[in-house]
Short mmCIF file of C-alpha atoms and ligand atoms in Angstrom, two decimals:
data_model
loop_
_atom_site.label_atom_id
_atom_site.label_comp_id
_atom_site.label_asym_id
_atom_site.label_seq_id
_atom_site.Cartn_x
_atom_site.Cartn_y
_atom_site.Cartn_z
CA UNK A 5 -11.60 23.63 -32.37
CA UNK A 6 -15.19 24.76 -32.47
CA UNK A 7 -16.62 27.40 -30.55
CA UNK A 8 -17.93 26.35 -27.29
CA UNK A 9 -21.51 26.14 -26.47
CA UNK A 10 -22.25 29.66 -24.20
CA UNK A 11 -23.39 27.91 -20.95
CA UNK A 12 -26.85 29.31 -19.65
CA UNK A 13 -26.03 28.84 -16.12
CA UNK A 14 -23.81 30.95 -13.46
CA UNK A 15 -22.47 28.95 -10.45
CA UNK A 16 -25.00 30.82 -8.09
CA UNK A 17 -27.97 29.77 -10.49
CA UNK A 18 -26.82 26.15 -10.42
CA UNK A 19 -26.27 26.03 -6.49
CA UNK A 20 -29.32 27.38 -5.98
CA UNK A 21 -31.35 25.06 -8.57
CA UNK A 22 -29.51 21.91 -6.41
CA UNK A 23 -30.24 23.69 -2.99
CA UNK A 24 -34.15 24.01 -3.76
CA UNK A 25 -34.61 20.94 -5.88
CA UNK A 26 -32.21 18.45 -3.08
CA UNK A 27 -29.45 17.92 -5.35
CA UNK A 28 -27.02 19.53 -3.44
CA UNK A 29 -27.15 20.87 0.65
CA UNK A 30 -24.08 22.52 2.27
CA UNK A 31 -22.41 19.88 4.57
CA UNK A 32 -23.96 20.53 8.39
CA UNK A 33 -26.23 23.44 7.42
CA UNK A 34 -27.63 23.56 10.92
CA UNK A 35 -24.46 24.03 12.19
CA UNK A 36 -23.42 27.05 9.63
CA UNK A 37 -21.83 24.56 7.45
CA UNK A 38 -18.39 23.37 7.49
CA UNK A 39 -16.47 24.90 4.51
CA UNK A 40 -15.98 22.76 1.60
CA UNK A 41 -18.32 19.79 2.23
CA UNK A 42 -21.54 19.08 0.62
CA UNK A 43 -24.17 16.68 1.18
CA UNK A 44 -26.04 15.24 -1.51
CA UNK A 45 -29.83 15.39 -1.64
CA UNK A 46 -32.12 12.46 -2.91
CA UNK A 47 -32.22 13.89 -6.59
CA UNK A 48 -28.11 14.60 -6.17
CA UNK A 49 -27.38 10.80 -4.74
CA UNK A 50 -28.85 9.13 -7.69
CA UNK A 51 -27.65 11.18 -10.16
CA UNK A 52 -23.87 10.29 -8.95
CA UNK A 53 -24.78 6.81 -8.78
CA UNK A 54 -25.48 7.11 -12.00
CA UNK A 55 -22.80 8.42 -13.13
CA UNK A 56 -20.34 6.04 -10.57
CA UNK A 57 -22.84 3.19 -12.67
CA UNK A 58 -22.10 4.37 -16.46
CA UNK A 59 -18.04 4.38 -15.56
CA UNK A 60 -17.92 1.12 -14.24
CA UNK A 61 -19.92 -0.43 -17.02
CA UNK A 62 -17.71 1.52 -19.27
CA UNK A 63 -14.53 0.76 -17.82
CA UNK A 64 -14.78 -2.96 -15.84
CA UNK A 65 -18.12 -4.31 -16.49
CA UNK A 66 -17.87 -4.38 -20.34
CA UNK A 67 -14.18 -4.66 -20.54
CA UNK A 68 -11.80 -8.21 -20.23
CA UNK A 69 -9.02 -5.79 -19.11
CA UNK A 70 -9.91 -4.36 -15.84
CA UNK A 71 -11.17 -5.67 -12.86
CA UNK A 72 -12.26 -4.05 -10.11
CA UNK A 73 -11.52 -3.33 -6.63
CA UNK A 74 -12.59 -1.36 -3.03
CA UNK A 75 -9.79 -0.88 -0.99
CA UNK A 76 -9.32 0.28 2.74
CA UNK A 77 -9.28 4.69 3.47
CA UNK A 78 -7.06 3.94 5.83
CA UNK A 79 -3.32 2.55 4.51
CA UNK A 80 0.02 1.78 6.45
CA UNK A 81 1.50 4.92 7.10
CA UNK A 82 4.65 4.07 4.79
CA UNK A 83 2.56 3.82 1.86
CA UNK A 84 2.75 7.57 1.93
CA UNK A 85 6.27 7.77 2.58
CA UNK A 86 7.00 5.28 -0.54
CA UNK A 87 4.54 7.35 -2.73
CA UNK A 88 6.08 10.68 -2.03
CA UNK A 89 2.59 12.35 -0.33
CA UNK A 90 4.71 12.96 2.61
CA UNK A 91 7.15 14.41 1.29
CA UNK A 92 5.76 15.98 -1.70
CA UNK A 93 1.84 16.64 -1.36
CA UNK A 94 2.58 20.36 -0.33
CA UNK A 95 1.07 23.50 -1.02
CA UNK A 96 3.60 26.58 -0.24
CA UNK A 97 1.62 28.63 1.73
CA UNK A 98 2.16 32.40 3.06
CA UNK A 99 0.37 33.71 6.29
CA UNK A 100 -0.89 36.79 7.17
CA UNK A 101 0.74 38.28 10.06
CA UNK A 102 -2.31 40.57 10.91
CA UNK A 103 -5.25 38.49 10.27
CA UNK A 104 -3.64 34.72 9.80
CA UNK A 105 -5.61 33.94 7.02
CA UNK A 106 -3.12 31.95 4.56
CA UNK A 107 -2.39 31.95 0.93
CA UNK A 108 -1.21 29.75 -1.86
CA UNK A 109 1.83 31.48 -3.20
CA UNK A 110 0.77 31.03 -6.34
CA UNK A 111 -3.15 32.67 -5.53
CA UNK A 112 -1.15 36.06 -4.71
CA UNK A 113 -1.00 38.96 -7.22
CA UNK A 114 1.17 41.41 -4.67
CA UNK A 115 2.86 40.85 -1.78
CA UNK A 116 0.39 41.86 1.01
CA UNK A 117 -2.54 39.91 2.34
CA UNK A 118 -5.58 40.01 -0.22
CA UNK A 119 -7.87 39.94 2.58
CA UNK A 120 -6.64 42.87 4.78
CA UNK A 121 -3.31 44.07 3.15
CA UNK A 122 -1.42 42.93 6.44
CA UNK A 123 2.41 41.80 5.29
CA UNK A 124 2.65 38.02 5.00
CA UNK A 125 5.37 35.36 6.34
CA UNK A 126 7.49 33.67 3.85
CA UNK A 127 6.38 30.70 2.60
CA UNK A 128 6.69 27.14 3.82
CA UNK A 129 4.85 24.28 2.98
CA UNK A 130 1.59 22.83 4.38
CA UNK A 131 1.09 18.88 3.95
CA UNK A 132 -2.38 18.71 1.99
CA UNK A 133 -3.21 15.31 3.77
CA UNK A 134 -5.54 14.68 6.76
CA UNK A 135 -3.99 13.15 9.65
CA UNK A 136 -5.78 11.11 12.23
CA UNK A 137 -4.73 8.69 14.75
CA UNK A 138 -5.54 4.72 14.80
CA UNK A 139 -6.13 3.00 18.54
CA UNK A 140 -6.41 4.67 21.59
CA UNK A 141 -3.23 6.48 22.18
CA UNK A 142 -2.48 9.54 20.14
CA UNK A 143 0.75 9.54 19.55
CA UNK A 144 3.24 9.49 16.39
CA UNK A 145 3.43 6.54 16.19
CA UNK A 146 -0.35 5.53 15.72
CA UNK A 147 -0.73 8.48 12.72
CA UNK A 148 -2.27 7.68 9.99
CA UNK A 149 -3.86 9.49 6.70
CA UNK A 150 -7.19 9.95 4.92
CA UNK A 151 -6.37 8.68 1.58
CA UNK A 152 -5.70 11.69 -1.24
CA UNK A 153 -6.56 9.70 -3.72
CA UNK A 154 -7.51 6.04 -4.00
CA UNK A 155 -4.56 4.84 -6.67
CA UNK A 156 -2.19 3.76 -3.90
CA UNK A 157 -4.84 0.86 -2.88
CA UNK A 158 -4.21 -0.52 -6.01
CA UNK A 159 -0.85 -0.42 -6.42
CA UNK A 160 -0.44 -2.11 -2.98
CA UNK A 161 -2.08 -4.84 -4.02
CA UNK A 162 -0.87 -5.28 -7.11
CA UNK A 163 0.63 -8.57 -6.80
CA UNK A 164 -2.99 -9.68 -5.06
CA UNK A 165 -4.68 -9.02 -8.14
CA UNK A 166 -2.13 -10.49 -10.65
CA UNK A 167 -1.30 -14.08 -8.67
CA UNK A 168 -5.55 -14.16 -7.86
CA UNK A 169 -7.43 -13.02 -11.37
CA UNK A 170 -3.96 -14.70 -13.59
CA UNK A 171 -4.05 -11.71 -15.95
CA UNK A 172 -1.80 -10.55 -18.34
CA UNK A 173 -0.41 -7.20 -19.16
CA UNK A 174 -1.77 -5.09 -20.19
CA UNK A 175 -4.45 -5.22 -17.52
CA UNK A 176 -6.11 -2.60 -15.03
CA UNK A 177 -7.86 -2.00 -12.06
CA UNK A 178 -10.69 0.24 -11.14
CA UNK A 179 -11.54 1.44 -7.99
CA UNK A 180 -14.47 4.11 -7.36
CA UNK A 181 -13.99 5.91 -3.39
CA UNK A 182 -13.95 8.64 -1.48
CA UNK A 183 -10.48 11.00 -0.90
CA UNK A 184 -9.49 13.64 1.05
CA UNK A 185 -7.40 16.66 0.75
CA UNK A 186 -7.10 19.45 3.63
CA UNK A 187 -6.95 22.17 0.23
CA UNK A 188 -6.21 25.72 0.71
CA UNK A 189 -8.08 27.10 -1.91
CA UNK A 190 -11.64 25.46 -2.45
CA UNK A 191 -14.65 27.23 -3.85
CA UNK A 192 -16.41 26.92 -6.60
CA UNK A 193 -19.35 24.80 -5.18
CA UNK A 194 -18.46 20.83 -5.40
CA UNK A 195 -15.63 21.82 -7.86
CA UNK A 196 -12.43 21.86 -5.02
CA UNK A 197 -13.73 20.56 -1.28
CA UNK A 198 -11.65 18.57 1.18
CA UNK A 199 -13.51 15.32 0.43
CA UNK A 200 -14.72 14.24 -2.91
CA UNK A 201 -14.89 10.58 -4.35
CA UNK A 202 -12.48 9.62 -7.59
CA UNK A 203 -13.45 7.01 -9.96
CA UNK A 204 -9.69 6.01 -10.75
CA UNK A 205 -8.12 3.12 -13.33
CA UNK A 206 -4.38 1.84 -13.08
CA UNK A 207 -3.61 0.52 -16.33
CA UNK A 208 -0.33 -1.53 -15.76
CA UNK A 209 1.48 -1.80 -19.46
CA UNK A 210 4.63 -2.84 -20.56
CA UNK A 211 7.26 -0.41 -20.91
CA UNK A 212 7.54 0.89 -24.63
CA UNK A 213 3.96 0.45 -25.14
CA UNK A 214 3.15 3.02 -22.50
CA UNK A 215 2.63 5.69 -25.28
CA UNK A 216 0.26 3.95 -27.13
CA UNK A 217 -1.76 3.17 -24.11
CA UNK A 218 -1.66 6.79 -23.11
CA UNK A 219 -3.07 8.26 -26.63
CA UNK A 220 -5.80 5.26 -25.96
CA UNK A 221 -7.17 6.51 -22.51
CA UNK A 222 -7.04 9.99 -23.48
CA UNK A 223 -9.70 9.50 -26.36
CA UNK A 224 -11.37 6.83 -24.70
CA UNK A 225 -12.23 9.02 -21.19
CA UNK A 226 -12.61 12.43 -23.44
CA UNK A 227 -15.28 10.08 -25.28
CA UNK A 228 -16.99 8.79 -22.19
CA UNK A 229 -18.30 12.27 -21.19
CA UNK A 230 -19.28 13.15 -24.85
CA UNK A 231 -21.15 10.19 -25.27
CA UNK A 232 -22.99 11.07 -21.82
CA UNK A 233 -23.74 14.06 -23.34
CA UNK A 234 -21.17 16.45 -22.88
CA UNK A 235 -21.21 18.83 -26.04
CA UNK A 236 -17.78 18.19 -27.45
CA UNK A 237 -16.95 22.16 -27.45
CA UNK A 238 -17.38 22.35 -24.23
CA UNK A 239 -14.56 19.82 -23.73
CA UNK A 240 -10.66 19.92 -24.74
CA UNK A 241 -7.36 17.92 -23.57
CA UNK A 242 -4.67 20.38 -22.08
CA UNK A 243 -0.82 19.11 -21.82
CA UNK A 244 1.17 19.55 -18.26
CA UNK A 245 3.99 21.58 -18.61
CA UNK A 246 7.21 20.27 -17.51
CA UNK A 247 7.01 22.33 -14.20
CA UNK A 248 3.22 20.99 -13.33
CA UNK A 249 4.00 17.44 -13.64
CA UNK A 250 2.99 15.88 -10.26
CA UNK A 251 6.51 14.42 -8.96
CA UNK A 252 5.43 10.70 -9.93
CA UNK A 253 3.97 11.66 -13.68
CA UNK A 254 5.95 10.96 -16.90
CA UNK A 255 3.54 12.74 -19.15
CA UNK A 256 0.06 14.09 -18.11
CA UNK A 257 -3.05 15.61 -19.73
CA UNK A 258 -6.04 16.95 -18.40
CA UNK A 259 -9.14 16.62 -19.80
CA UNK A 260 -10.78 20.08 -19.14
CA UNK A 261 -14.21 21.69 -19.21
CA UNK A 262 -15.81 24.94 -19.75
CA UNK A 263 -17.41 25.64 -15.93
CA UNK A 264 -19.03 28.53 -15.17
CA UNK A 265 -15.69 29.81 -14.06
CA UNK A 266 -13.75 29.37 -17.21
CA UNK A 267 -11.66 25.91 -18.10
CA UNK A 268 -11.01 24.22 -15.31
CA UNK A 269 -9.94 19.88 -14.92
CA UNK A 270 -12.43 17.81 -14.97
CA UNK A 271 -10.35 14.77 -15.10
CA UNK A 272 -6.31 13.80 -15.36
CA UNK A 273 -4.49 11.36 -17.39
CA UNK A 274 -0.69 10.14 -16.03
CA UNK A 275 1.73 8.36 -17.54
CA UNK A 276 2.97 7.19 -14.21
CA UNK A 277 6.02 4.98 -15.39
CA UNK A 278 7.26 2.66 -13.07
CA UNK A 279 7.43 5.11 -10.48
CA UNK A 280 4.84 3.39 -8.17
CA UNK A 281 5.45 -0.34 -7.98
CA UNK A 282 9.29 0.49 -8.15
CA UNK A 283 8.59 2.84 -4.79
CA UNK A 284 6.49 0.11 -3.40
CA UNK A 285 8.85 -2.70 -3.58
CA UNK A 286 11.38 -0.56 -1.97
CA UNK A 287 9.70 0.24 0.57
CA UNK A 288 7.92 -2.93 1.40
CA UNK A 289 10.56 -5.22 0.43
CA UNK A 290 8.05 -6.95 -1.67
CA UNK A 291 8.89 -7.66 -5.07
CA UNK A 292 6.22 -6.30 -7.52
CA UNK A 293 7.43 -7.49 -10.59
CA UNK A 294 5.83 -9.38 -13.63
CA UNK A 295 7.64 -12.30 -15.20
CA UNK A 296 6.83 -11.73 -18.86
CA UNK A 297 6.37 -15.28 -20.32
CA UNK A 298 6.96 -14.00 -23.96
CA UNK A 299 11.10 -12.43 -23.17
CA UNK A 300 11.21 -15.11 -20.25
CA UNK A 301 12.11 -11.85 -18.11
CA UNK A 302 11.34 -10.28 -14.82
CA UNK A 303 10.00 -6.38 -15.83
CA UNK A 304 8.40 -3.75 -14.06
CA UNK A 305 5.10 -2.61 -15.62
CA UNK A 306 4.37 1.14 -16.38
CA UNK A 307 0.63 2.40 -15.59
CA UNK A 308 -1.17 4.56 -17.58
CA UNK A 309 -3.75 6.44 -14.92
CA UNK A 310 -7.17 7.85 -16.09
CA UNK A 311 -8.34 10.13 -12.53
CA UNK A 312 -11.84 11.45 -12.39
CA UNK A 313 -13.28 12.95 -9.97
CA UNK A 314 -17.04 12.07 -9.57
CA UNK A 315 -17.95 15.45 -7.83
CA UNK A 316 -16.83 17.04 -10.57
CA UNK A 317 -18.51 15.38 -13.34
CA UNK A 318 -21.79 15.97 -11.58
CA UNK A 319 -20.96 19.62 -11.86
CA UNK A 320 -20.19 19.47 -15.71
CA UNK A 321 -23.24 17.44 -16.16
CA UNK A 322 -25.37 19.60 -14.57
CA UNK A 323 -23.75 22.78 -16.00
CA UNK A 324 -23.69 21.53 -19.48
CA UNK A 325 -27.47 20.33 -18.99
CA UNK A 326 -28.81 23.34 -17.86
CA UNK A 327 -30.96 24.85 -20.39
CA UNK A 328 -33.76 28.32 -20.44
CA UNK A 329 -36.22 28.66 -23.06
CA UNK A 330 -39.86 30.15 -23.17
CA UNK A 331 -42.25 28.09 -23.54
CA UNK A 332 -46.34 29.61 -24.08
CA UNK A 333 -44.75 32.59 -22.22
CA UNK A 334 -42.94 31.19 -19.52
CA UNK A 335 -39.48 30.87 -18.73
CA UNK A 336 -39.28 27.29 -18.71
CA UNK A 337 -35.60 26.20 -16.99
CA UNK A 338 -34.58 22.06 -17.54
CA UNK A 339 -31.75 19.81 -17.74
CA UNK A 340 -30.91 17.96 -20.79
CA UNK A 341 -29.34 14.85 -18.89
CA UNK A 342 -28.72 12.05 -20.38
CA UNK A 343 -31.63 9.43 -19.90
CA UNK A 344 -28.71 6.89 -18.19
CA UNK A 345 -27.48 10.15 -15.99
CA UNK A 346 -31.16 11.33 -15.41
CA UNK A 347 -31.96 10.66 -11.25
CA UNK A 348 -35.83 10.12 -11.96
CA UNK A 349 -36.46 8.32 -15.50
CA UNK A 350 -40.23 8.24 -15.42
CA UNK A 351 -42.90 10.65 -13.25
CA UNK A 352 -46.16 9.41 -13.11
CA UNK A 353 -48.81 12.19 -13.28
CA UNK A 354 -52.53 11.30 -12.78
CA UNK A 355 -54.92 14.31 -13.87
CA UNK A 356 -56.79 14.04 -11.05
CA UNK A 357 -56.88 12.84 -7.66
CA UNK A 358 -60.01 10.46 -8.26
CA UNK A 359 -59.95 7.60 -6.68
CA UNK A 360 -60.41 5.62 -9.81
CA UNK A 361 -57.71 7.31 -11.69
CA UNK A 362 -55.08 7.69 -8.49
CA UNK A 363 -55.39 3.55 -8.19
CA UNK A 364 -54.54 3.23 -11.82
CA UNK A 365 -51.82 5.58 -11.67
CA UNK A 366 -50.21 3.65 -8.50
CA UNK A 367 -50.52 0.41 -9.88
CA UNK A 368 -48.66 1.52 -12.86
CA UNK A 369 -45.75 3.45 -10.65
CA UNK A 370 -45.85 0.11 -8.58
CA UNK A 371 -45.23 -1.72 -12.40
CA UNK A 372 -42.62 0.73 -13.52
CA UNK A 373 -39.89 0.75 -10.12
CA UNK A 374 -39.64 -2.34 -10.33
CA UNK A 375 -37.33 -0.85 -13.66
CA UNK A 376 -36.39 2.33 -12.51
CA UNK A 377 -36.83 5.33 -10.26
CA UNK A 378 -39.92 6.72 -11.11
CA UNK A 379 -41.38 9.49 -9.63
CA UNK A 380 -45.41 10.14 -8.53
CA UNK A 381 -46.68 13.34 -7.78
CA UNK A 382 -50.42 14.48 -8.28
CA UNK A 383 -50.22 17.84 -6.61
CA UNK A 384 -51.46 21.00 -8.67
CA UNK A 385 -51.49 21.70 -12.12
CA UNK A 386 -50.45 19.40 -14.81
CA UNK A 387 -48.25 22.18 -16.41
CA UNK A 388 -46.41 23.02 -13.06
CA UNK A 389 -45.79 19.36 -12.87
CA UNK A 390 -44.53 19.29 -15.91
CA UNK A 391 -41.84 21.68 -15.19
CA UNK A 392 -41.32 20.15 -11.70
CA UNK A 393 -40.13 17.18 -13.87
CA UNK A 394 -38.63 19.42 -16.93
CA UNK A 395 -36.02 21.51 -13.88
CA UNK A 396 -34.36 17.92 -12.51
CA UNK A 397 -33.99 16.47 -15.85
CA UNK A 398 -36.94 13.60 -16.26
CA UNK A 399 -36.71 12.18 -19.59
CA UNK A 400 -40.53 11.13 -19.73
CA UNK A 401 -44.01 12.40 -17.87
CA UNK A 402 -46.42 9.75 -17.84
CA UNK A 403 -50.23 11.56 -17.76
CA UNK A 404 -53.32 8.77 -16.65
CA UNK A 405 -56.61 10.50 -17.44
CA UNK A 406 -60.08 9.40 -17.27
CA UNK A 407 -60.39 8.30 -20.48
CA UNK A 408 -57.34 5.73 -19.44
CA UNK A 409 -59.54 4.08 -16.98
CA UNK A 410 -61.47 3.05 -20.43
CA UNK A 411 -59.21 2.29 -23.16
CA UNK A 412 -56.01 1.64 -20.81
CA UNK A 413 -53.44 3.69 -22.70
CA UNK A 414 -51.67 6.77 -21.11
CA UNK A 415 -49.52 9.35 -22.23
CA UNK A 416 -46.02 9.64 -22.35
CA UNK A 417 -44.31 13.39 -22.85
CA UNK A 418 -40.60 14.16 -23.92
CA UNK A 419 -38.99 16.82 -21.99
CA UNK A 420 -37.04 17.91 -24.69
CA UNK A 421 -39.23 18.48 -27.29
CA UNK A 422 -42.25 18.29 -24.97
CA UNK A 423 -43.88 15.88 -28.05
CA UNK A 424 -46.13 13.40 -27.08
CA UNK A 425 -47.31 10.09 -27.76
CA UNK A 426 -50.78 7.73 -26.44
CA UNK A 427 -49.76 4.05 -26.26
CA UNK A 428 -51.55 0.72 -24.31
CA UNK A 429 -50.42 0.35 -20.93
CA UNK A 430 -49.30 -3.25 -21.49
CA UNK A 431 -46.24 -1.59 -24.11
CA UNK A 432 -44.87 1.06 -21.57
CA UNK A 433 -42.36 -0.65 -19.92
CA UNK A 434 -41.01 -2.09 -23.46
CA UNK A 435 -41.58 1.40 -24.68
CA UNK A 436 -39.87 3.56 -22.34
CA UNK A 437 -36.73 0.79 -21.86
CA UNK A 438 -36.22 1.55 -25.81
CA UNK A 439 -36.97 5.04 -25.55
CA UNK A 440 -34.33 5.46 -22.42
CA UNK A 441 -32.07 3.71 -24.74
CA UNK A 442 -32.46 6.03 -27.54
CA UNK A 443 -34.98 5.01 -29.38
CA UNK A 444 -36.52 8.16 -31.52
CA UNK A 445 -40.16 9.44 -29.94
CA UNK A 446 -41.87 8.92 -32.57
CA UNK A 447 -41.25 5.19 -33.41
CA UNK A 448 -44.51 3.95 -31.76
CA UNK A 449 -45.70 0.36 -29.92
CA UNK A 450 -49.03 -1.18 -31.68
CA UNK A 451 -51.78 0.32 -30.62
CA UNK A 452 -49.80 3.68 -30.28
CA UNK A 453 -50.33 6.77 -32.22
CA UNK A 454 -48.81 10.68 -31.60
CA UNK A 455 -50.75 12.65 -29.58
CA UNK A 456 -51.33 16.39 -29.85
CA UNK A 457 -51.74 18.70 -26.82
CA UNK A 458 -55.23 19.39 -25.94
CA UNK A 459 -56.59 16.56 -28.20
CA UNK A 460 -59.64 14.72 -27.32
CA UNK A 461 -59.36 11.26 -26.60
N1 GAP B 2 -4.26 9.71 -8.60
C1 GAP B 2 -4.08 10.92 -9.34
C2 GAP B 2 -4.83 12.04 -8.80
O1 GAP B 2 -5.41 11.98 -7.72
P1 GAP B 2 -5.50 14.52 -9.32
O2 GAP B 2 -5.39 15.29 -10.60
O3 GAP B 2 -4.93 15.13 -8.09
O4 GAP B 2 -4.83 13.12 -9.63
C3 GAP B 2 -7.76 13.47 -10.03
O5 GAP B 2 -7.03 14.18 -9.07
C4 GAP B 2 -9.17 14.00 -10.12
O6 GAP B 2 -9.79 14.02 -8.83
C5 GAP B 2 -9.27 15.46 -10.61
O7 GAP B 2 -9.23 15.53 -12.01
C6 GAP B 2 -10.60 15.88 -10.05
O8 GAP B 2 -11.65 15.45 -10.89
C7 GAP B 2 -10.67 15.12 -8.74
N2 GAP B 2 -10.24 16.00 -7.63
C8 GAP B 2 -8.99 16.23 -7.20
N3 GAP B 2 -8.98 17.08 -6.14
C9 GAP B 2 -10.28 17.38 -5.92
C10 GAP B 2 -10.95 18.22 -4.94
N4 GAP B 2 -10.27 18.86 -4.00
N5 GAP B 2 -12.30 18.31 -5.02
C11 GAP B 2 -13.00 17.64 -5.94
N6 GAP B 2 -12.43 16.84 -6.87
C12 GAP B 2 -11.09 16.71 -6.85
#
């Protein structure tokens, strides 16, 4: 494997950056915060729609094979029983008998409280799910859970999608929502908190040709984040071990990535067997099996699960985006995002506030929205604008100058490279759709020529 790419950014660099620029608050800040939620700012909500956007074009939108779906939070109660959560979704925990702070057994280096040295209890085990209580009477019988994870909706309904959408194995389903897990250890910003959104796929298969699906997701998912721009050293698949295979899991990787921390999961891919629908059916009394019209027989499918988590992709996006150079003698900090991942994709900058020039300049930010988020912002310098743009990760800064409001061409600036190019207004929204798409800088509309900082018009 090659060497990975040093990251330039500590976690206290990067919370900061998303505190100041509104990618990222802490969840209630007025209040002190409650531990382990986060909000996300304007700049932090588009960027994970973005990223919510390029999986489910990846994965349903140009795909035959999967279809999508949004199930309920909420589930019967004995779809935790028949998936094992209740039973299984533990964490054996130790408490300190002087300050009751508590421990994951497996956190602990001694035997005495990390916090205060006070001895601990032995350990029992603490039910990672979030219980709540449906109608007005709070009693057992009207618990229910906060999903941990969104898979279950799709295995209950199973049968919904197969007799409604008439697909054939092997076929999945997506499903992109919000879980929640009462964790004992969290930290490390949005990396562990008690509620987090998945971007899950349940690949149903037919039993033998569950290994061959399984080598297929792993490369296809690792691929996704390269292709988003994930340097591929910074990236690498990690096996389970026999004794870390979650109870339902035949076989499981983890695609991992280099945080700030060290290698850490950024994503999980389960063999799952037939361990689900066979669960299901029991406990429902539903039959969930798939009459396969080839044999003539009644089997039960095996799924293949790729689990992301879309919380953490935004943090290995950002970390692996962050970048520090000098530039004419400044420290000049930016994120390389992707153009798809980018929140803003365009920032109109008029030089001045002129009237003249500030009505231009709107009616082209009216033009461009109605593409993408664009940004407008004429206050102070152009170069402090320019890094405004450069430290959230704006592909292109659009400058109108005077000499605009005669020839009607503007200029468009890389953040990258920082090159630039003068083009006619009627080719920027043709221009920048091919230049968001990858097109190199330099290829240039008619009428457009490169442009050279400080150049006379
Ligand atoms: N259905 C399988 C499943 O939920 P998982 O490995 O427990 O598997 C899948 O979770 C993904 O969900 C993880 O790879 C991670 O990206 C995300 N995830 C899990 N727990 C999380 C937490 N407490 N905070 C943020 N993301 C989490």
């Amino acid at each position: 494997m090659t060497k990975p790419t040093p990251i330039k950014v500590d976690m206290e660099k990067l919370v900061s950056l998303c505190q100041r620029r509104g990618f990222i608050f802490p969840g209630s800040e007025i209040y002190g915060g409650l531990s382990s939620c986060w909000d996300y700012g304007p700049l932090g909500v588009e960027l994970k729609r973005n990223i919510k956007q390029a999986w489910w074009r990846a994965v349903v939108q140009e795909r035959d094979d999967i279809v999508g779906l949004d199930a309920s939070i909420l589930m019967h109660p004995q779809t935790w029983e028949a998936s094992g959560h209740l039973k299984g979704f533990t964490d054996p925990l130790v408490e300190c008998k002087s300050c009751h702070l508590r421990w994951r057994v497996d956190d602990l280096a001694g035997d005495s409280c990390p916090s205060c040295g006070g001895e601990l209890t032995e350990p029992r085990l603490f039910n990672l799910m979030f219980k709540t209580f449906m109608g007005p009477i709070e009693d057992e019988a009207s618990v229910v859970y906060l999903r941990p994870e969104t898979a279950q909706g799709m295995f209950v309904n199973f049968e919904n999608v197969l007799d409604t959408t008439r697909k054939r194995l092997p076929f999945g389903m997506a499903q992109i929502g919000k879980a929640f897990r009462n964790e004992i250890t969290t930290g490390n910003f949005i990396f562990r908190s008690r509620e987090f959104e998945q971007m899950e796929i349940e690949f149903f298969v037919k039993p033998g040709s569950d290994k061959e699906w399984f080598d297929y997701w792993l490369e296809e998912r690792f691929n996704w984040y390269v292709k988003l721009g994930i340097k591929k050293e910074n990236l690498k698949l990690r096996q389970h071990m026999k004794h870390e295979l979650a109870h339902y899991a035949k076989a499981c990787y983890d695609i991992d990535y280099l945080f700030p921390m060290g290698w850490a999961e950024l994503e999980g891919i389960a063999n799952r067997g037939d361990f689900d629908l066979v669960q299901h059916a029991k406990y429902s009394g539903k039959s969930l099996d798939y009459f396969d019209e080839e044999t003539k027989e009644h089997i039960i499918p095996y799924i293949i699960e790729p689990s992301a988590g879309v919380d953490r992709s935004a943090l290995a996006f950002l970390c692996d985006a962050y970048d520090e150079e000098l530039a004419g003698g400044e420290l000049r900090v930016l994120l390389h995002l992707h153009p798809i991942l980018a929140p803003i994709k365009v920032a109109i900058l008029p030089l001045s506030r002129r009237e003249k020039l500030v009505a231009l300049a709107k009616q082209i930010h009216a033009d461009l929205r109605q593409c993408w988020m664009v940004d407008y912002d004429d206050a102070q310098s152009i170069g402090r604008r320019y890094r405004r743009q450069d430290e959230i990760g704006t592909p292109f800064c659009l400058t109108v100058d005077f000499q605009s409001l005669e020839d009607e061409q503007v200029t468009i600036r890389e953040r990258d490279t920082m090159n630039q190019i003068r083009l006619p207004i009627a080719e920027l929204r043709r221009t920048l759709q091919a230049k968001l798409e990858g097109e190199d800088f330099f290829v240039l509309p008619p009428g457009g020529r490169i442009w050279k900082e400080g150049e006379s018009v």
